[in-house]
mmCIF file of C-alpha atoms in Angstrom:
data_model
loop_
_atom_site.group_PDB
_atom_site.id
_atom_site.type_symbol
_atom_site.label_atom_id
_atom_site.label_comp_id
_atom_site.label_asym_id
_atom_site.label_seq_id
_atom_site.Cartn_x
_atom_site.Cartn_y
_atom_site.Cartn_z
ATOM 1 C CA MET A 99 111.202 105.548 95.775
ATOM 2 C CA ALA A 100 109.376 106.070 92.755
ATOM 3 C CA ASN A 101 105.916 105.678 91.421
ATOM 4 C CA PRO A 102 103.235 104.806 92.259
ATOM 5 C CA ILE A 103 102.788 107.165 94.995
ATOM 6 C CA VAL A 104 100.319 104.843 96.968
ATOM 7 C CA THR A 105 100.840 101.276 97.629
ATOM 8 C CA ASP A 106 98.986 100.557 100.392
ATOM 9 C CA ILE A 107 95.422 100.455 98.817
ATOM 10 C CA TYR A 108 94.611 100.787 94.949
ATOM 11 C CA THR A 109 93.666 104.293 93.727
ATOM 12 C CA ALA A 110 92.604 105.137 90.541
ATOM 13 C CA ASP A 111 91.264 108.391 88.603
ATOM 14 C CA PRO A 112 93.141 111.345 89.878
ATOM 15 C CA ALA A 113 91.869 114.714 90.257
ATOM 16 C CA THR A 114 94.536 117.554 91.619
ATOM 17 C CA LEU A 115 94.041 120.928 93.110
ATOM 18 C CA VAL A 116 96.682 123.206 95.052
ATOM 19 C CA VAL A 117 95.457 125.378 97.783
ATOM 20 C CA ASP A 118 97.429 127.839 99.617
ATOM 21 C CA GLY A 119 100.795 126.074 99.098
ATOM 22 C CA THR A 120 99.277 122.325 99.802
ATOM 23 C CA ALA A 121 99.217 119.952 96.476
ATOM 24 C CA TYR A 122 96.201 117.571 96.773
ATOM 25 C CA ILE A 123 95.394 114.400 95.028
ATOM 26 C CA PHE A 124 92.033 113.078 94.981
ATOM 27 C CA THR A 125 91.279 109.670 94.064
ATOM 28 C CA ALA A 126 88.900 106.760 93.565
ATOM 29 C CA ARG A 127 89.542 103.565 95.322
ATOM 30 C CA ASP A 128 89.759 100.027 93.412
ATOM 31 C CA GLU A 129 88.821 97.643 95.938
ATOM 32 C CA ALA A 130 88.274 94.375 93.197
ATOM 33 C CA ALA A 131 89.624 91.342 94.736
ATOM 34 C CA PRO A 132 92.521 89.731 93.002
ATOM 35 C CA GLY A 133 91.391 88.338 89.615
ATOM 36 C CA GLN A 134 88.050 89.987 90.095
ATOM 37 C CA GLN A 135 87.268 91.533 86.593
ATOM 38 C CA GLN A 136 84.623 94.400 87.257
ATOM 39 C CA PHE A 137 85.420 97.929 88.977
ATOM 40 C CA VAL A 138 84.347 97.697 92.680
ATOM 41 C CA MET A 139 84.668 101.655 93.816
ATOM 42 C CA ARG A 140 82.587 102.898 96.802
ATOM 43 C CA GLU A 141 84.824 105.960 97.679
ATOM 44 C CA TRP A 142 87.131 108.339 97.667
ATOM 45 C CA HIS A 143 90.648 109.402 99.009
ATOM 46 C CA ALA A 144 92.722 112.616 99.688
ATOM 47 C CA PHE A 145 96.789 112.649 99.263
ATOM 48 C CA SER A 146 98.333 116.190 99.956
ATOM 49 C CA SER A 147 101.881 117.448 100.106
ATOM 50 C CA GLN A 148 103.814 120.458 100.345
ATOM 51 C CA ALA A 149 106.640 119.439 98.125
ATOM 52 C CA PRO A 150 105.057 116.877 95.518
ATOM 53 C CA SER A 151 106.967 114.251 93.763
ATOM 54 C CA ASN A 152 106.851 110.544 92.562
ATOM 55 C CA ASP A 153 108.311 109.691 96.582
ATOM 56 C CA PRO A 154 105.132 108.091 98.165
ATOM 57 C CA ALA A 155 106.688 109.651 101.558
ATOM 58 C CA ALA A 156 106.134 113.130 99.975
ATOM 59 C CA TRP A 157 102.301 112.497 100.350
ATOM 60 C CA ARG A 158 99.794 112.313 103.334
ATOM 61 C CA HIS A 159 97.015 109.744 103.118
ATOM 62 C CA HIS A 160 93.979 111.410 104.756
ATOM 63 C CA GLY A 161 91.720 108.421 104.395
ATOM 64 C CA ALA A 162 88.530 107.961 102.726
ATOM 65 C CA ILE A 163 86.844 111.552 102.724
ATOM 66 C CA LEU A 164 83.812 110.780 100.513
ATOM 67 C CA SER A 165 81.558 107.793 99.369
ATOM 68 C CA PHE A 166 78.830 107.398 96.782
ATOM 69 C CA ASP A 167 76.422 107.104 100.685
ATOM 70 C CA THR A 168 76.766 110.490 100.582
ATOM 71 C CA PHE A 169 74.609 111.107 97.771
ATOM 72 C CA ALA A 170 70.894 109.286 98.724
ATOM 73 C CA TRP A 171 69.977 109.117 95.536
ATOM 74 C CA ALA A 172 73.325 106.988 94.375
ATOM 75 C CA GLY A 173 73.817 103.035 94.848
ATOM 76 C CA ALA A 174 77.356 102.403 93.519
ATOM 77 C CA ASN A 175 80.046 103.294 91.664
ATOM 78 C CA ALA A 176 82.407 105.922 93.080
ATOM 79 C CA TRP A 177 84.452 106.826 89.768
ATOM 80 C CA ALA A 178 86.308 109.716 88.745
ATOM 81 C CA SER A 179 85.656 113.227 90.034
ATOM 82 C CA ALA A 180 87.409 116.723 89.886
ATOM 83 C CA VAL A 181 87.442 119.373 93.176
ATOM 84 C CA MET A 182 87.339 123.002 92.811
ATOM 85 C CA GLN A 183 87.077 125.870 94.875
ATOM 86 C CA GLY A 184 84.310 127.955 93.785
ATOM 87 C CA PRO A 185 83.582 131.839 93.880
ATOM 88 C CA ASP A 186 82.338 131.737 97.470
ATOM 89 C CA GLY A 187 85.543 129.954 98.611
ATOM 90 C CA ARG A 188 83.896 126.371 99.370
ATOM 91 C CA PHE A 189 85.018 123.583 97.556
ATOM 92 C CA TYR A 190 82.798 121.636 95.294
ATOM 93 C CA TRP A 191 83.609 118.038 94.424
ATOM 94 C CA PHE A 192 82.183 116.925 91.101
ATOM 95 C CA VAL A 193 81.663 113.250 91.206
ATOM 96 C CA SER A 194 80.514 109.851 89.064
ATOM 97 C CA VAL A 195 78.031 107.781 90.583
ATOM 98 C CA ASP A 196 75.464 105.149 89.739
ATOM 99 C CA GLY A 197 72.310 107.224 89.944
ATOM 100 C CA ARG A 198 70.222 104.530 90.765
ATOM 101 C CA THR A 199 67.151 106.191 89.062
ATOM 102 C CA ASP A 200 65.245 106.148 85.374
ATOM 103 C CA ASN A 201 67.921 108.610 84.222
ATOM 104 C CA GLY A 202 70.627 106.678 83.258
ATOM 105 C CA TRP A 203 73.534 104.446 84.554
ATOM 106 C CA MET A 204 75.798 106.874 85.630
ATOM 107 C CA ASN A 205 75.209 110.552 86.703
ATOM 108 C CA ILE A 206 77.591 113.364 88.054
ATOM 109 C CA GLY A 207 76.635 115.137 91.417
ATOM 110 C CA VAL A 208 78.190 117.624 93.666
ATOM 111 C CA ALA A 209 79.208 117.688 96.953
ATOM 112 C CA VAL A 210 80.316 120.780 99.016
ATOM 113 C CA SER A 211 82.805 121.429 101.850
ATOM 114 C CA ASP A 212 84.313 124.695 103.447
ATOM 115 C CA HIS A 213 87.371 122.879 103.295
ATOM 116 C CA PRO A 214 89.390 120.694 100.768
ATOM 117 C CA LEU A 215 89.456 117.612 102.995
ATOM 118 C CA GLY A 216 86.104 117.961 104.023
ATOM 119 C CA PRO A 217 83.423 116.995 105.816
ATOM 120 C CA TYR A 218 81.039 117.141 102.487
ATOM 121 C CA ARG A 219 77.546 116.878 101.666
ATOM 122 C CA ASP A 220 75.416 116.712 98.938
ATOM 123 C CA ALA A 221 75.118 119.977 97.427
ATOM 124 C CA ILE A 222 72.106 119.343 95.499
ATOM 125 C CA GLY A 223 70.073 116.356 96.412
ATOM 126 C CA GLY A 224 70.207 115.098 92.977
ATOM 127 C CA GLN A 225 72.218 114.596 89.732
ATOM 128 C CA LEU A 226 73.911 117.885 87.989
ATOM 129 C CA VAL A 227 73.829 115.835 85.161
ATOM 130 C CA SER A 228 72.158 112.623 83.792
ATOM 131 C CA ASP A 229 70.905 110.664 80.508
ATOM 132 C CA ALA A 230 67.399 113.323 81.404
ATOM 133 C CA THR A 231 69.864 116.218 80.325
ATOM 134 C CA PRO A 232 69.373 117.314 76.878
ATOM 135 C CA ASN A 233 72.748 116.330 75.029
ATOM 136 C CA SER A 234 74.614 114.446 77.525
ATOM 137 C CA SER A 235 77.244 112.242 76.873
ATOM 138 C CA SER A 236 76.867 108.544 76.054
ATOM 139 C CA LEU A 237 78.096 108.248 79.325
ATOM 140 C CA ASN A 238 77.935 110.874 81.998
ATOM 141 C CA ILE A 239 81.139 110.161 83.758
ATOM 142 C CA ASP A 240 84.624 112.077 83.978
ATOM 143 C CA PRO A 241 83.570 115.480 85.221
ATOM 144 C CA THR A 242 86.901 118.103 85.037
ATOM 145 C CA VAL A 243 85.776 121.846 86.117
ATOM 146 C CA PHE A 244 87.421 125.040 85.443
ATOM 147 C CA ILE A 245 86.816 128.627 86.339
ATOM 148 C CA ASP A 246 88.592 131.569 83.727
ATOM 149 C CA ASP A 247 89.611 134.359 84.748
ATOM 150 C CA ASP A 248 86.592 135.945 83.596
ATOM 151 C CA GLY A 249 84.780 133.951 86.184
ATOM 152 C CA GLU A 250 82.659 131.796 83.505
ATOM 153 C CA ILE A 251 82.936 128.467 84.917
ATOM 154 C CA TYR A 252 83.219 125.189 82.581
ATOM 155 C CA LEU A 253 82.541 121.542 82.909
ATOM 156 C CA TYR A 254 83.770 119.200 80.318
ATOM 157 C CA TRP A 255 82.728 115.562 80.881
ATOM 158 C CA GLY A 256 81.905 112.303 78.630
ATOM 159 C CA SER A 257 82.868 108.893 77.739
ATOM 160 C CA TYR A 258 82.163 106.592 74.792
ATOM 161 C CA TRP A 259 83.607 109.070 72.100
ATOM 162 C CA ALA A 260 81.118 111.538 73.122
ATOM 163 C CA PRO A 261 82.682 114.620 74.628
ATOM 164 C CA ARG A 262 80.363 117.329 76.442
ATOM 165 C CA ALA A 263 80.850 120.625 77.792
ATOM 166 C CA VAL A 264 78.419 123.399 79.611
ATOM 167 C CA ARG A 265 78.913 126.651 81.456
ATOM 168 C CA LEU A 266 77.761 126.525 85.164
ATOM 169 C CA GLN A 267 76.071 129.226 87.051
ATOM 170 C CA ASP A 268 78.363 130.865 90.131
ATOM 171 C CA THR A 269 76.519 128.428 92.515
ATOM 172 C CA MET A 270 78.535 125.834 90.994
ATOM 173 C CA THR A 271 75.483 123.521 91.686
ATOM 174 C CA ALA A 272 73.536 124.039 88.400
ATOM 175 C CA LEU A 273 73.494 124.414 84.594
ATOM 176 C CA ASP A 274 74.176 128.032 82.821
ATOM 177 C CA GLY A 275 73.198 127.102 79.181
ATOM 178 C CA ARG A 276 73.303 124.229 76.753
ATOM 179 C CA VAL A 277 74.953 121.508 76.902
ATOM 180 C CA PHE A 278 77.423 121.767 73.624
ATOM 181 C CA THR A 279 79.695 119.409 71.944
ATOM 182 C CA PRO A 280 83.087 120.544 71.753
ATOM 183 C CA SER A 281 85.036 120.188 68.602
ATOM 184 C CA GLY A 282 88.490 119.073 67.564
ATOM 185 C CA LEU A 283 88.847 116.547 70.454
ATOM 186 C CA THR A 284 90.443 114.292 67.748
ATOM 187 C CA CYS A 285 90.139 110.155 68.947
ATOM 188 C CA PHE A 286 88.146 111.359 72.333
ATOM 189 C CA TRP A 287 87.639 108.425 74.348
ATOM 190 C CA GLU A 288 87.046 109.725 78.059
ATOM 191 C CA ALA A 289 88.428 111.371 80.898
ATOM 192 C CA PRO A 290 88.608 114.927 79.730
ATOM 193 C CA TRP A 291 91.160 117.607 81.843
ATOM 194 C CA LEU A 292 90.739 120.925 81.553
ATOM 195 C CA PHE A 293 93.353 123.969 82.524
ATOM 196 C CA GLU A 294 95.016 127.056 81.074
ATOM 197 C CA ARG A 295 98.840 128.328 80.829
ATOM 198 C CA ASP A 296 100.244 131.315 79.587
ATOM 199 C CA SER A 297 96.591 132.349 78.108
ATOM 200 C CA VAL A 298 96.428 128.816 76.046
ATOM 201 C CA TYR A 299 93.810 126.689 77.199
ATOM 202 C CA TYR A 300 94.574 122.836 77.348
ATOM 203 C CA LEU A 301 92.283 119.885 77.163
ATOM 204 C CA ALA A 302 93.732 116.433 77.748
ATOM 205 C CA TYR A 303 91.589 113.371 77.436
ATOM 206 C CA ALA A 304 92.427 109.534 77.352
ATOM 207 C CA SER A 305 92.153 108.039 73.644
ATOM 208 C CA ASN A 306 92.350 104.512 72.362
ATOM 209 C CA SER A 307 92.075 104.835 68.717
ATOM 210 C CA GLY A 308 94.287 106.819 65.972
ATOM 211 C CA ALA A 309 97.707 107.668 65.072
ATOM 212 C CA GLY A 310 100.455 107.797 67.642
ATOM 213 C CA CYS A 311 98.393 105.888 70.398
ATOM 214 C CA VAL A 312 97.560 102.652 69.699
ATOM 215 C CA THR A 313 99.799 99.256 70.127
ATOM 216 C CA ASP A 314 96.377 97.459 71.349
ATOM 217 C CA SER A 315 92.639 99.312 71.406
ATOM 218 C CA ALA A 316 92.313 98.080 74.712
ATOM 219 C CA TYR A 317 94.707 100.237 76.047
ATOM 220 C CA ALA A 318 94.475 104.136 76.102
ATOM 221 C CA CYS A 319 97.169 106.849 75.527
ATOM 222 C CA VAL A 320 96.373 110.432 76.927
ATOM 223 C CA ARG A 321 95.880 113.172 74.200
ATOM 224 C CA TYR A 322 95.646 116.535 74.125
ATOM 225 C CA ALA A 323 94.420 119.783 72.415
ATOM 226 C CA THR A 324 94.844 123.735 72.828
ATOM 227 C CA ALA A 325 92.507 126.525 72.157
ATOM 228 C CA ASP A 326 92.118 130.459 72.544
ATOM 229 C CA SER A 327 88.931 129.826 74.375
ATOM 230 C CA PRO A 328 87.816 127.241 77.393
ATOM 231 C CA ALA A 329 84.804 126.534 74.810
ATOM 232 C CA GLY A 330 87.279 125.709 71.870
ATOM 233 C CA PRO A 331 87.450 125.159 69.277
ATOM 234 C CA TRP A 332 90.024 122.586 69.993
ATOM 235 C CA THR A 333 93.222 122.177 67.943
ATOM 236 C CA HIS A 334 94.580 118.484 68.628
ATOM 237 C CA ARG A 335 98.500 118.622 69.653
ATOM 238 C CA GLY A 336 99.449 114.730 69.706
ATOM 239 C CA VAL A 337 99.971 112.320 72.394
ATOM 240 C CA VAL A 338 101.508 113.543 76.000
ATOM 241 C CA LEU A 339 101.550 110.376 77.822
ATOM 242 C CA ASP A 340 101.993 106.703 76.067
ATOM 243 C CA GLN A 341 99.920 103.653 77.034
ATOM 244 C CA VAL A 342 100.303 102.524 80.191
ATOM 245 C CA SER A 343 99.945 98.993 82.134
ATOM 246 C CA SER A 344 96.481 99.738 82.488
ATOM 247 C CA THR A 345 93.880 99.641 79.937
ATOM 248 C CA THR A 346 91.946 102.736 81.270
ATOM 249 C CA ASN A 347 93.803 106.242 82.166
ATOM 250 C CA HIS A 348 92.759 109.432 83.716
ATOM 251 C CA PRO A 349 95.022 112.309 83.455
ATOM 252 C CA ALA A 350 95.143 115.124 85.860
ATOM 253 C CA PHE A 351 97.646 118.162 85.759
ATOM 254 C CA MET A 352 98.821 120.816 88.424
ATOM 255 C CA GLU A 353 101.069 123.690 88.627
ATOM 256 C CA PHE A 354 103.356 123.815 91.876
ATOM 257 C CA GLY A 355 106.061 126.172 92.226
ATOM 258 C CA ASP A 356 107.874 126.839 89.108
ATOM 259 C CA ARG A 357 107.001 122.978 87.929
ATOM 260 C CA TRP A 358 104.101 121.258 86.174
ATOM 261 C CA TYR A 359 103.030 118.079 87.367
ATOM 262 C CA MET A 360 100.683 115.420 85.270
ATOM 263 C CA VAL A 361 98.851 112.551 87.505
ATOM 264 C CA TYR A 362 97.316 109.170 85.910
ATOM 265 C CA HIS A 363 97.123 106.031 86.964
ATOM 266 C CA THR A 364 98.478 102.474 86.009
ATOM 267 C CA ALA A 365 98.463 98.699 87.009
ATOM 268 C CA ASP A 366 101.933 99.220 88.082
ATOM 269 C CA ALA A 367 101.429 98.527 92.275
ATOM 270 C CA PRO A 368 102.248 94.890 93.584
ATOM 271 C CA GLY A 369 99.313 92.886 92.808
ATOM 272 C CA GLY A 370 97.850 95.193 90.472
ATOM 273 C CA GLY A 371 95.575 94.868 87.287
ATOM 274 C CA ASN A 372 92.958 96.443 85.344
ATOM 275 C CA PHE A 373 90.488 96.621 88.060
ATOM 276 C CA ARG A 374 93.348 97.262 90.892
ATOM 277 C CA ARG A 375 94.871 100.287 89.716
ATOM 278 C CA SER A 376 97.681 102.801 91.088
ATOM 279 C CA VAL A 377 98.238 106.662 90.908
ATOM 280 C CA ALA A 378 101.336 108.004 89.725
ATOM 281 C CA ILE A 379 102.988 111.515 89.170
ATOM 282 C CA ASP A 380 105.578 112.655 86.815
ATOM 283 C CA GLU A 381 106.825 116.265 85.827
ATOM 284 C CA LEU A 382 105.481 117.901 82.726
ATOM 285 C CA VAL A 383 107.744 119.798 80.426
ATOM 286 C CA PHE A 384 106.523 122.451 77.857
ATOM 287 C CA ASN A 385 108.181 123.559 74.981
ATOM 288 C CA PRO A 386 109.346 127.308 74.244
ATOM 289 C CA ASP A 387 106.015 127.266 71.675
ATOM 290 C CA GLY A 388 103.872 126.100 74.662
ATOM 291 C CA THR A 389 103.059 122.252 73.107
ATOM 292 C CA MET A 390 103.962 119.427 75.658
ATOM 293 C CA ARG A 391 107.072 117.399 75.813
ATOM 294 C CA LYS A 392 105.890 113.626 76.035
ATOM 295 C CA VAL A 393 105.816 112.716 79.788
ATOM 296 C CA VAL A 394 108.571 110.117 80.642
ATOM 297 C CA ARG A 395 107.451 107.905 83.125
ATOM 298 C CA THR A 396 109.292 107.271 86.064
ATOM 299 C CA PRO A 397 108.817 103.336 86.974
#
């Protein structure tokens, strides 16, 4: 068996987390009907494995763990998310949802739980990031959160060519300082993912323009950049994943044992499409100089 790793439902926008020898993948769920040309996304699901691979049998499906109904201020659109264990040991789920307010179409909220699989509750009672946030993105979606060795916490997000970043307070539920625009993210479109390896910081993101990527500008590849600091400045390094069968893409990465993995989505499941996507995983290999080899997709 091989990718996609989930075939009984349609899944998209993966996020990864490794805790106590267990790998977790958190996904949004696509519920669009066959032929429906819009996103229908109401909830997030969780999958776990003690031996991650692209074999569906390696993953346990825990069902729907969170929905936009968790947030009383939200009205629709359970889009991309990220889960991170905070300094207090609890788990914080950063989500993209329709805020149903005057603060813009899509907002970022936060849920909290004592366990990766929940139950989760709204940690704030409102938006962490919205159009009312000074210097927010053109579309406030696709959060990624990173805690550095010095304890500094960073939130990156954004779409429509507008990456944004800010430090978080150690509560994980409030901004710490001003939102800034990171530099050096060549041809950024959306879906950032931030991580560190061997004292090098990596930021991968979806891109639908520029050299090495575009065969059809409606489809996104995944580029990446590196930096000496989580705040940048960033240096573009190239494409790590070519365009796939779905128009959108959303990268996530994790280290498990002595291997690294990239998780993303496609339209490859039976009956799949741009609004009925499927999460896939493949091994990520680094060159001796720390650059990434382009991921070889497992069909």
